[in-house]
Coordinates of N, CA, C and O in Angstrom, one line a residue:
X21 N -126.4 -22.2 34.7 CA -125.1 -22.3 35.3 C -124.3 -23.2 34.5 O -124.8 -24.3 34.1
X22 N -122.6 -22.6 34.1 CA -122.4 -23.8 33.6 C -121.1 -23.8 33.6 O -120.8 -22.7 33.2
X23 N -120.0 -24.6 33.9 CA -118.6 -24.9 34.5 C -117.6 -24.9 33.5 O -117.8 -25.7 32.6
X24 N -116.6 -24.4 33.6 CA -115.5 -24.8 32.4 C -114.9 -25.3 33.3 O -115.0 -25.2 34.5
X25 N -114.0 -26.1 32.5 CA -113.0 -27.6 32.8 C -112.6 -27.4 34.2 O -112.9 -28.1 35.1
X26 N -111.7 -26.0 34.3 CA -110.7 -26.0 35.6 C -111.8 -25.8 36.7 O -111.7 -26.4 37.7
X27 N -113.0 -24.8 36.4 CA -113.3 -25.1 37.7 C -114.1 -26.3 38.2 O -114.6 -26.4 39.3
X28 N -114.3 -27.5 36.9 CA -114.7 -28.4 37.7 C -113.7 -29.2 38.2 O -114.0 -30.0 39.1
X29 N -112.7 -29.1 37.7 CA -111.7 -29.8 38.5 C -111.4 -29.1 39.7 O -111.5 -29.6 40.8
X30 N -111.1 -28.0 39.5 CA -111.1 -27.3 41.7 C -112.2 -27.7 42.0 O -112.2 -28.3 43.1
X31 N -113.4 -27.7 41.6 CA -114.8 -28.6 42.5 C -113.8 -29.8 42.9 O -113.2 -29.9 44.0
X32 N -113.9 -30.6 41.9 CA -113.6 -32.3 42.1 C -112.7 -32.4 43.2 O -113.1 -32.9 44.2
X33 N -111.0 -31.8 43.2 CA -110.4 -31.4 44.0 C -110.7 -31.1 45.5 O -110.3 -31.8 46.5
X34 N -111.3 -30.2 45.6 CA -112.2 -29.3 46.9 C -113.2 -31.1 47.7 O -113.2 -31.6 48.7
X35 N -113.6 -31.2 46.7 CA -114.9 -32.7 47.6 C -113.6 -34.0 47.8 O -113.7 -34.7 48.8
X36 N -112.7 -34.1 47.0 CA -112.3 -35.4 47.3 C -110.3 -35.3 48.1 O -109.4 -36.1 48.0
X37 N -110.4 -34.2 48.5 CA -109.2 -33.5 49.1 C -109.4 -33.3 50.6 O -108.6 -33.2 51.5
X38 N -110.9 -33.4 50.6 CA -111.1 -33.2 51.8 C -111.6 -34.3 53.0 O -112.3 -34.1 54.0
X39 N -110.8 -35.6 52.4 CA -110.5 -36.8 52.9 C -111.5 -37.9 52.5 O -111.7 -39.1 52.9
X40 N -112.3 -37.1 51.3 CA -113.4 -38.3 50.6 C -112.7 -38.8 49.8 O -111.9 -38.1 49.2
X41 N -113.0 -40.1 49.5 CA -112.6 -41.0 48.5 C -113.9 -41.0 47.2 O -115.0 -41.5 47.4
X42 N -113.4 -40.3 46.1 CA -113.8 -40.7 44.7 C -114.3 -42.1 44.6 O -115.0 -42.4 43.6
X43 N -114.0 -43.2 45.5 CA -114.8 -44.2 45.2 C -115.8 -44.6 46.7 O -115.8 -45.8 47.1
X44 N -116.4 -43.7 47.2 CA -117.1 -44.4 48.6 C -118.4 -44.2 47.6 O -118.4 -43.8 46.4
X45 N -119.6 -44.8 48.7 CA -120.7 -45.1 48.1 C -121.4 -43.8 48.3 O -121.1 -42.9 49.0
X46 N -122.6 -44.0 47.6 CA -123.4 -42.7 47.1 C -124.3 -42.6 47.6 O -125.2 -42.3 46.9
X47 N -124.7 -43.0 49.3 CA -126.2 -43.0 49.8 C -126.5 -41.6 50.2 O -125.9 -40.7 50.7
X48 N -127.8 -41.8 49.8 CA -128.5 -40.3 50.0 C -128.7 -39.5 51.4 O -128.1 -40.2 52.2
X49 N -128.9 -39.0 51.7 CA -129.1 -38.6 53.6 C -130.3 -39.6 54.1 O -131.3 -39.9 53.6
X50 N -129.5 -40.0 55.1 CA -130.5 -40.9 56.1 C -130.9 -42.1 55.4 O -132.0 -42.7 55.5
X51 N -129.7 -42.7 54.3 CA -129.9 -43.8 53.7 C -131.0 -43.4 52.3 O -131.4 -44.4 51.7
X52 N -131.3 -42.7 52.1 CA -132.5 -42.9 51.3 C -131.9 -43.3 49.9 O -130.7 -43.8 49.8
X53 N -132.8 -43.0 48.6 CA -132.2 -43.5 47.7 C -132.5 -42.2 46.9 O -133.7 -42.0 46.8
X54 N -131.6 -41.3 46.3 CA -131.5 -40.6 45.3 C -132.1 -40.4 44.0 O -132.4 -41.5 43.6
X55 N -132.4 -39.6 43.3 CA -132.6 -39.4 41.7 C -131.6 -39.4 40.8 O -130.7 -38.6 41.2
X56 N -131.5 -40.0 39.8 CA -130.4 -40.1 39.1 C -131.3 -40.1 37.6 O -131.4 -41.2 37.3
X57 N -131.8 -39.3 36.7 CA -132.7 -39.6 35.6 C -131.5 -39.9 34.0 O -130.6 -39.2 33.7
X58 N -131.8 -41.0 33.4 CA -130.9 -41.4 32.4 C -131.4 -41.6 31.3 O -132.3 -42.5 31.2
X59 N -131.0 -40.8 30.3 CA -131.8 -40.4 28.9 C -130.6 -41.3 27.8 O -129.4 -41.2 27.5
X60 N -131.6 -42.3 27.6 CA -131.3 -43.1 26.5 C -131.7 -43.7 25.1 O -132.9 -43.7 25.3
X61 N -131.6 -44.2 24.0 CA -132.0 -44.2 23.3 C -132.4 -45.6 22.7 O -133.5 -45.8 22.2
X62 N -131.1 -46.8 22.7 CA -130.9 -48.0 23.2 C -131.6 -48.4 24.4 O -131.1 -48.1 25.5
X63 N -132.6 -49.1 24.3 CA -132.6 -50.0 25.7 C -131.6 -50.6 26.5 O -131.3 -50.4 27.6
X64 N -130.9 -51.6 25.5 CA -130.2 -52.1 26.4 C -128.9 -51.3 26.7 O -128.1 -52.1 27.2
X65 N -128.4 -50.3 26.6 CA -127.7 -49.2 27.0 C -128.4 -48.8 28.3 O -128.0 -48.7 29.4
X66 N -129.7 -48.7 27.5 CA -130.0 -47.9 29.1 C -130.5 -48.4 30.4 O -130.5 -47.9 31.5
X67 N -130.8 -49.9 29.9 CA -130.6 -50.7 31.6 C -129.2 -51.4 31.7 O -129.1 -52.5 32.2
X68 N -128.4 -50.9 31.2 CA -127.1 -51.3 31.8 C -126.6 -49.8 32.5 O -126.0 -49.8 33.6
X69 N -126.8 -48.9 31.9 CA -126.2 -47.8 32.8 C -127.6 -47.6 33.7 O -127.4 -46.7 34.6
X70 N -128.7 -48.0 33.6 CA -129.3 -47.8 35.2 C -129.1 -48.8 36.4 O -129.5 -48.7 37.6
X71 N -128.6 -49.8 35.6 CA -127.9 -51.0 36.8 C -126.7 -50.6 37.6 O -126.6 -51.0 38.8
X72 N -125.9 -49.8 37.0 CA -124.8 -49.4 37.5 C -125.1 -48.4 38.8 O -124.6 -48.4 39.9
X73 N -126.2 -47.5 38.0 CA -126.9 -46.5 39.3 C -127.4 -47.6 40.4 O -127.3 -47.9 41.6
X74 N -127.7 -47.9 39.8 CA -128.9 -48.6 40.9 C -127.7 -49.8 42.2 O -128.0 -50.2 43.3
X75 N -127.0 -49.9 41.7 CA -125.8 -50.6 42.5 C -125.2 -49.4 43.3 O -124.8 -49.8 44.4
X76 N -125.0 -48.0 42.9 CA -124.6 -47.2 43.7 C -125.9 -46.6 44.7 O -125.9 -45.5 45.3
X77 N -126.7 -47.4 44.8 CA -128.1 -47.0 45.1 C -128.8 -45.6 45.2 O -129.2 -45.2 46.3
X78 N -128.9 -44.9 43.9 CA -129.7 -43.9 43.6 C -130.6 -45.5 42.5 O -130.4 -46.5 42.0
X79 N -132.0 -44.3 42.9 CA -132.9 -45.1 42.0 C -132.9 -44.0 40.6 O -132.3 -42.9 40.5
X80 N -133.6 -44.7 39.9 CA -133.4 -44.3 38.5 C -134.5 -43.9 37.7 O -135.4 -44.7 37.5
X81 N -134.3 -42.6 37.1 CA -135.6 -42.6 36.4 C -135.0 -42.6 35.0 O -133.9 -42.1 34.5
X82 N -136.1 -43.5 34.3 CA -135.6 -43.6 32.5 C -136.5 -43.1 31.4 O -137.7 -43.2 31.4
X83 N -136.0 -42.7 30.9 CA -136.4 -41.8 29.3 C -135.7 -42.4 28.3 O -134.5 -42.5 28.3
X84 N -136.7 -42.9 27.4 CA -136.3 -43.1 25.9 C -136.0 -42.5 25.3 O -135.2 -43.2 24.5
X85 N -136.2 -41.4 25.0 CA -136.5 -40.0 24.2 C -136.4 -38.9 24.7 O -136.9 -38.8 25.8
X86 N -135.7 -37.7 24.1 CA -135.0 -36.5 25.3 C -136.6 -35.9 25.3 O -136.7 -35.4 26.4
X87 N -137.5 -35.8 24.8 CA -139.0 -34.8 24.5 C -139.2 -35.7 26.3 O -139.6 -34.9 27.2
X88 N -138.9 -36.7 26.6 CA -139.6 -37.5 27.6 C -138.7 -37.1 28.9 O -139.3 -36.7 29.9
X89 N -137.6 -37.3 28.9 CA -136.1 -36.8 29.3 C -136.7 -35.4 30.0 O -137.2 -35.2 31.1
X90 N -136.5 -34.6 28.9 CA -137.4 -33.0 29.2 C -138.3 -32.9 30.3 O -138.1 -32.2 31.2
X91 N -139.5 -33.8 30.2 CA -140.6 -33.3 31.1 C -140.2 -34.2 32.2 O -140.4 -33.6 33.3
X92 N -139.6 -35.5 32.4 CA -139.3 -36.0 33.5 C -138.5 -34.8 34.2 O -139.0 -34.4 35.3
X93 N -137.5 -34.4 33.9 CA -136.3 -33.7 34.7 C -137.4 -32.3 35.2 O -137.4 -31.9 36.3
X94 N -138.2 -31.8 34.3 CA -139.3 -30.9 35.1 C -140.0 -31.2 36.2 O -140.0 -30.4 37.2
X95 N -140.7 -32.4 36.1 CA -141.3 -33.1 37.3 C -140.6 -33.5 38.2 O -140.9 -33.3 39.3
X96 N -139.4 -34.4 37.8 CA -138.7 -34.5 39.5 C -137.5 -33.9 40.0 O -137.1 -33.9 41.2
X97 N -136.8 -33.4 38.9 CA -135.7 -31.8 39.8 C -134.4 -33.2 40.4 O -133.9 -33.3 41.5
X98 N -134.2 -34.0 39.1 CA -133.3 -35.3 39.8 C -131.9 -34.6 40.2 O -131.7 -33.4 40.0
X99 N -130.9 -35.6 40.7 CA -130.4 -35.3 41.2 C -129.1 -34.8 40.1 O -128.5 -33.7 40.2
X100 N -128.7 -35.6 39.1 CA -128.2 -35.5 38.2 C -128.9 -36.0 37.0 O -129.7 -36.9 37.0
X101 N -128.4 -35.0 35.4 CA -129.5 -36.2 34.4 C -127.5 -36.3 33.3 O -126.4 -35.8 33.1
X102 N -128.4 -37.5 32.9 CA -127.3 -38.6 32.4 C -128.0 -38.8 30.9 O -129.1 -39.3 30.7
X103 N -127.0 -38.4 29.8 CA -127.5 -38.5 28.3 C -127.0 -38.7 27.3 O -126.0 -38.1 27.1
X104 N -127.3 -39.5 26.2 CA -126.3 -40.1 25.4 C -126.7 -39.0 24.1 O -127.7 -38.2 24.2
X105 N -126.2 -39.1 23.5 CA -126.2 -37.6 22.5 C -127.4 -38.0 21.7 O -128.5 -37.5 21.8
X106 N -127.3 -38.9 21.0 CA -128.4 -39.0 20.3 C -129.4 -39.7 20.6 O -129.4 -40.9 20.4
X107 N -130.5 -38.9 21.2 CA -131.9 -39.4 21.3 C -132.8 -39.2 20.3 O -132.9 -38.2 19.7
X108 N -133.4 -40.0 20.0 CA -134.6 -40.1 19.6 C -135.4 -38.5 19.8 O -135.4 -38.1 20.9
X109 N -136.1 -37.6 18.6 CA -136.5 -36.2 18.8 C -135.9 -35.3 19.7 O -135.2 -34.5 19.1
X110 N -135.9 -35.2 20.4 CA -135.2 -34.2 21.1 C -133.1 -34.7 21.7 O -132.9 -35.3 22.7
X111 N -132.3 -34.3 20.9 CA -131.2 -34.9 21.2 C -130.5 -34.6 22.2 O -130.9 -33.6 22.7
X112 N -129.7 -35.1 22.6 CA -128.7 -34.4 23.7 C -128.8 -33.6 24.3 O -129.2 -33.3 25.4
X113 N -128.0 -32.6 22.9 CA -127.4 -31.2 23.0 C -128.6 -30.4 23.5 O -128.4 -29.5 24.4
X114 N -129.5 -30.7 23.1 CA -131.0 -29.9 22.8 C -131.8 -30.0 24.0 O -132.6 -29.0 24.2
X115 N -131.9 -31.0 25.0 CA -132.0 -31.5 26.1 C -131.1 -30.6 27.1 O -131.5 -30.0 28.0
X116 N -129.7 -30.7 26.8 CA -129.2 -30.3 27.6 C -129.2 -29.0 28.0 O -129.2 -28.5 29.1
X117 N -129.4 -28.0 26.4 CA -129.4 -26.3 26.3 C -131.0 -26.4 27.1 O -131.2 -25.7 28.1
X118 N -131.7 -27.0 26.7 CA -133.4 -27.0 27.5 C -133.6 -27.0 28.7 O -134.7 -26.5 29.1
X119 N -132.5 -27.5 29.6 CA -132.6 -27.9 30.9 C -131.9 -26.7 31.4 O -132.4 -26.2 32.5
X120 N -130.9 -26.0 31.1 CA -130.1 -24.6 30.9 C -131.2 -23.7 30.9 O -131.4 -23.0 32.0
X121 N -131.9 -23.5 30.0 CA -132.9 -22.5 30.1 C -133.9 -22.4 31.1 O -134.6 -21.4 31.0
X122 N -134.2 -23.1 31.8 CA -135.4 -23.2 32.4 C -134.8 -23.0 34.2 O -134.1 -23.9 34.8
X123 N -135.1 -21.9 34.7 CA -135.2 -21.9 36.1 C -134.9 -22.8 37.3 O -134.1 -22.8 38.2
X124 N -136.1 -23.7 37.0 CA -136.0 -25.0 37.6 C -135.4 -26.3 38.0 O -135.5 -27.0 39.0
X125 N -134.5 -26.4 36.7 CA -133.7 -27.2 35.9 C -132.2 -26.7 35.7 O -131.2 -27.5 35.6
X126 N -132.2 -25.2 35.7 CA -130.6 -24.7 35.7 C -129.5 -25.4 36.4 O -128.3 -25.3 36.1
X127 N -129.9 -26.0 37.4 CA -128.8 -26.0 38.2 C -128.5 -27.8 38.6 O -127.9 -28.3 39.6
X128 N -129.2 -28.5 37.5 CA -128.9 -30.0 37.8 C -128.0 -30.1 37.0 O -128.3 -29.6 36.0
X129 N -126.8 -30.8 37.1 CA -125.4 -31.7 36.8 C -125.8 -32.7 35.7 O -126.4 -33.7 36.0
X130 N -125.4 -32.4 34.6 CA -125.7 -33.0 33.7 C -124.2 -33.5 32.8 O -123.2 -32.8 32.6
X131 N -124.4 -35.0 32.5 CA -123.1 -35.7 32.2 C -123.9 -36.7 30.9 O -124.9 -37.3 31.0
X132 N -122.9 -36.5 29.7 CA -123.0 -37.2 28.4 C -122.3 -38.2 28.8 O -121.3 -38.3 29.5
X133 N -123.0 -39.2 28.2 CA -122.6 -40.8 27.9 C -122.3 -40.9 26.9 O -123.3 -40.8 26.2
X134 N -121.0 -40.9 25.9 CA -120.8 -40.7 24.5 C -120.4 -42.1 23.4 O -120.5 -43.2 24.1
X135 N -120.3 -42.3 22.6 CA -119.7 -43.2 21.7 C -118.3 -42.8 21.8 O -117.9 -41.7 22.1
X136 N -117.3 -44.2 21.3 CA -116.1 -44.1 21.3 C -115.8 -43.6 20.2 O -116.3 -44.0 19.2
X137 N -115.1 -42.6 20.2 CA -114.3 -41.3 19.1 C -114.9 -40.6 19.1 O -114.3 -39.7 18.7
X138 N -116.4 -40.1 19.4 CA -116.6 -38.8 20.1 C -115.3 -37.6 20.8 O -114.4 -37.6 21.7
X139 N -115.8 -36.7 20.1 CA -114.4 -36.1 20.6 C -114.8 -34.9 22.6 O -115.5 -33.9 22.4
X140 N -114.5 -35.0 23.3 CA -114.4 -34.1 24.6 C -114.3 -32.9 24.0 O -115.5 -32.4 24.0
X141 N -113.6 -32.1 23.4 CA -113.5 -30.8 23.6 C -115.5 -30.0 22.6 O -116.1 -29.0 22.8
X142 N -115.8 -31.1 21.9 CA -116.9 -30.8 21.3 C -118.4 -31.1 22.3 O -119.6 -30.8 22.1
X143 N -117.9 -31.8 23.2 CA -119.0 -31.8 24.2 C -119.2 -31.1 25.6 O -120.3 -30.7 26.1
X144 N -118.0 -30.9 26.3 CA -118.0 -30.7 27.4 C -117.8 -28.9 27.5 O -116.7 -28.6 27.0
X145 N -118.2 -28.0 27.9 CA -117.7 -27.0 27.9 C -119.2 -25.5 27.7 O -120.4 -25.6 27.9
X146 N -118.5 -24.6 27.4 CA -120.0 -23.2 27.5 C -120.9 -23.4 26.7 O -121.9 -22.8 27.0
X147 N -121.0 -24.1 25.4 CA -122.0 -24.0 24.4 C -122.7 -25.0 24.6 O -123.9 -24.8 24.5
X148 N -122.1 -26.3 24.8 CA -123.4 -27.4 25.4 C -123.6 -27.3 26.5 O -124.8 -27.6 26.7
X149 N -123.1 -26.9 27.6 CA -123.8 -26.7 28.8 C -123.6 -28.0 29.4 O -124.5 -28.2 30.2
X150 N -122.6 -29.4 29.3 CA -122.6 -30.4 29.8 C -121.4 -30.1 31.0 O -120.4 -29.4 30.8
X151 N -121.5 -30.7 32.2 CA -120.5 -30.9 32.9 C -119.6 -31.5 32.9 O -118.7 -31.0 33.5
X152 N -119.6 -32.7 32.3 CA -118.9 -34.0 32.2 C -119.2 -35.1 31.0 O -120.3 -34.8 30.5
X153 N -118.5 -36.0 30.6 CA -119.1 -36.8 30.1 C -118.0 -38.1 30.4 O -116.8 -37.9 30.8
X154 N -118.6 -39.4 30.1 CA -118.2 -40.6 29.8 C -118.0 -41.3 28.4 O -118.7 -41.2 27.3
X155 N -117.1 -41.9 28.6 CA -117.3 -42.7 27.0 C -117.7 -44.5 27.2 O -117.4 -45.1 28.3
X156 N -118.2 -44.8 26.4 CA -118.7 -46.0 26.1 C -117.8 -47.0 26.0 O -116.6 -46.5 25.9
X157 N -117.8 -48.1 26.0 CA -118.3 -48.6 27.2 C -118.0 -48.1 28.4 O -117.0 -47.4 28.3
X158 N -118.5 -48.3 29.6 CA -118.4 -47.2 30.5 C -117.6 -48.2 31.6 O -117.7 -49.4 31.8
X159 N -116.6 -47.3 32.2 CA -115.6 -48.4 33.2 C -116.1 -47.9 34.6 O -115.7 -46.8 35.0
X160 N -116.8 -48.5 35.2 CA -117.9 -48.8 36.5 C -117.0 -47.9 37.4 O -117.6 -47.0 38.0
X161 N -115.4 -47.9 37.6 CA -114.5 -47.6 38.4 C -115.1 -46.1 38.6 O -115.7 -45.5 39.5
X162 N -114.8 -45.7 37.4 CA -114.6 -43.9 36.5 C -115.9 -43.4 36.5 O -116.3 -42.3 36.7
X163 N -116.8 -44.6 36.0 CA -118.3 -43.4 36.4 C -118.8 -43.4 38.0 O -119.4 -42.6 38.7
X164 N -118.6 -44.1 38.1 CA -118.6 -44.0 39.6 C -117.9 -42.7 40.5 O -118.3 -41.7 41.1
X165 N -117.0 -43.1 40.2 CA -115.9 -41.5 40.8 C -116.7 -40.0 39.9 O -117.2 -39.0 40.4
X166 N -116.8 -40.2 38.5 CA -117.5 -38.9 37.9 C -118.7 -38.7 38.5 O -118.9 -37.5 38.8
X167 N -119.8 -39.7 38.9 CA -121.0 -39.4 39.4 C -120.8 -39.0 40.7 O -121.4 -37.9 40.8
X168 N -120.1 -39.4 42.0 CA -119.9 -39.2 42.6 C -119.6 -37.3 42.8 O -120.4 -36.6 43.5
X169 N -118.1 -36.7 41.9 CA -117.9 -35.8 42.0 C -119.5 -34.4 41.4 O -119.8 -33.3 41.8
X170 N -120.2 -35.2 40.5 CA -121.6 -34.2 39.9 C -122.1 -33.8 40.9 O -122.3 -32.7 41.1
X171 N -122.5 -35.4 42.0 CA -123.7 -35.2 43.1 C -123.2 -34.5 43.9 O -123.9 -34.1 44.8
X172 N -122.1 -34.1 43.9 CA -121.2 -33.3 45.7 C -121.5 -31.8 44.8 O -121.9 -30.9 45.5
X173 N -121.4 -31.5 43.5 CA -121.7 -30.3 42.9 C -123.2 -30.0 43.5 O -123.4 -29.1 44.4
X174 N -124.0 -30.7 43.1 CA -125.3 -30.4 43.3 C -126.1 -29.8 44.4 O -127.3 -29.7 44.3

């Protein structure tokens, strides 16, 4: 499955039109705590953006390496996976078309974490198969609201 621009914006539209606020909190049904799996390559990238999750309280699963990234998102079917392009052996892109292919995995909400000047039109769209992405450093406000709109996809 995979979304061009407008219709993720009539998604976004559709969930926060319908008197939700892009910034309320993210608890799971009946309080629980969510999957949120975050493929990074940096450590300390990647417990800064699972702190942010974890403040919206989804708990967090982490991958160093997309090869690792890969088999997690098999085993637990998270709720969204979150990826910075270049991983360690298996990258992004390659992660992301992988999770595309697979039955199982088609249909989770996947959002790049990018470097600054990375260009949008080269990531987001039918050939990578990404939903969304962020740029670095990441403004808590805006991933918040973007995460928000993935998980109402899901």
């Amino acid at each position: 499955m995979s979304f061009t621009n407008s219709a993720l914006l009539r998604r976004y539209r559709e969930v926060f039109e319908e008197g939700d606020s892009p910034h309320t909190d993210v608890q799971g049904e009946k309080g629980s705590l969510r999957e949120v799996l975050v493929a990074e390559g940096d450590p300390n990238e990647l417990e800064h953006t699972a702190s942010i999750l974890r403040s919206l309280n989804f708990k967090v699963i982490e991958a160093h390496d997309g090869q690792t990234a890969l088999r997690l998102a098999r085993r637990h079917s998270p709720l969204m996976v979150l990826s910075s392009l270049n991983l360690p052996g298996l990258d992004g892109y390659k992660l992301s078309q992988r999770l595309r292919e697979s039955k199982d995995t088609e249909g989770i909400p996947f959002m790049f974490i990018v470097e600054p000047g990375q260009l949008p039109d080269r990531i987001v769209g039918h050939q990578t198969y990404a939903h969304d992405y962020i740029q670095k450093p990441i403004s808590i406000p805006d991933f918040k609201s973007r995460v928000n709109m993935l998980v109402n996809l899901a």
